[in-house]
Amino acid sequence: MTEELQVVGGRLKTEFDALPILDELKWGIADMGYTTMTEVQRRALPILLEGREVMAKAPTGTGKTLAFGLP
């Protein structure tokens, strides 16, 4: 089953601090200089943090590895 995430009339959170992850992970992300999520991260992380699978296609350098590595 595939599902496409669509956001209508709402906003996805864009700050890593808003994620329900360990503070140590948030600190590590901040130490690397990242504060705002990229589009692929904003769209994938909420789904991944629910334990669901995601198949994402985005250009190199857009943050896919970080998105899939956090959960």
CSV table of C-alpha atoms in Angstrom, one decimal:
chain,number,residue,atom,x,y,z
A,1,MET,CA,0.0,0.0,0.0
A,2,THR,CA,1.4,3.4,-0.9
A,3,GLU,CA,0.3,6.7,0.5
A,4,GLU,CA,1.3,10.2,-0.5
A,5,LEU,CA,1.6,12.8,2.2
A,6,GLN,CA,-0.3,15.9,1.4
A,7,VAL,CA,-0.6,18.9,3.6
A,8,VAL,CA,-3.7,21.1,3.0
A,9,GLY,CA,-4.5,24.1,5.1
A,10,GLY,CA,-1.8,23.3,7.7
A,11,ARG,CA,1.9,23.5,8.3
A,12,LEU,CA,4.5,20.8,8.9
A,13,LYS,CA,6.8,21.8,11.7
A,14,THR,CA,10.2,22.9,10.4
A,15,GLU,CA,12.4,23.0,13.5
A,16,PHE,CA,14.3,19.9,14.8
A,17,ASP,CA,13.5,21.0,18.3
A,18,ALA,CA,9.8,20.3,17.6
A,19,LEU,CA,10.5,16.6,17.0
A,20,PRO,CA,9.7,14.0,19.7
A,21,ILE,CA,13.3,12.7,19.8
A,22,LEU,CA,15.9,12.4,22.6
A,23,ASP,CA,17.4,15.7,23.7
A,24,GLU,CA,20.9,14.2,23.0
A,25,LEU,CA,19.9,13.9,19.3
A,26,LYS,CA,18.6,17.4,19.2
A,27,TRP,CA,21.8,18.7,20.8
A,28,GLY,CA,23.9,16.7,18.3
A,29,ILE,CA,21.9,18.1,15.4
A,30,ALA,CA,22.3,21.6,16.7
A,31,ASP,CA,26.1,21.1,17.2
A,32,MET,CA,26.3,20.2,13.5
A,33,GLY,CA,24.7,23.5,12.7
A,34,TYR,CA,21.3,22.3,11.6
A,35,THR,CA,18.2,24.1,12.9
A,36,THR,CA,15.6,23.9,10.2
A,37,MET,CA,14.5,20.7,8.4
A,38,THR,CA,14.6,20.4,4.7
A,39,GLU,CA,11.4,19.5,2.8
A,40,VAL,CA,12.2,15.8,2.6
A,41,GLN,CA,12.9,15.8,6.4
A,42,ARG,CA,9.7,17.7,7.2
A,43,ARG,CA,7.7,15.3,5.2
A,44,ALA,CA,9.4,12.0,6.1
A,45,LEU,CA,10.2,12.3,9.8
A,46,PRO,CA,6.7,12.4,11.2
A,47,ILE,CA,5.9,9.2,9.3
A,48,LEU,CA,9.1,7.5,10.3
A,49,LEU,CA,8.7,8.5,13.9
A,50,GLU,CA,5.4,6.6,13.9
A,51,GLY,CA,7.3,3.5,12.9
A,52,ARG,CA,5.9,3.5,9.4
A,53,GLU,CA,7.9,3.0,6.2
A,54,VAL,CA,8.8,5.8,3.8
A,55,MET,CA,10.1,5.7,0.2
A,56,ALA,CA,11.5,9.1,-0.6
A,57,LYS,CA,13.1,10.5,-3.7
A,58,ALA,CA,15.0,13.8,-3.5
A,59,PRO,CA,18.2,15.2,-4.9
A,60,THR,CA,21.6,14.5,-3.3
A,61,GLY,CA,22.3,16.8,-0.4
A,62,THR,CA,18.7,17.4,0.7
A,63,GLY,CA,18.9,15.5,4.0
A,64,LYS,CA,17.5,12.0,3.3
A,65,THR,CA,20.2,10.3,5.4
A,66,LEU,CA,19.6,12.4,8.4
A,67,ALA,CA,15.8,11.8,8.1
A,68,PHE,CA,16.2,8.1,7.9
A,69,GLY,CA,18.9,7.9,10.6
A,70,LEU,CA,17.1,9.7,13.4
A,71,PRO,CA,14.2,7.3,14.1
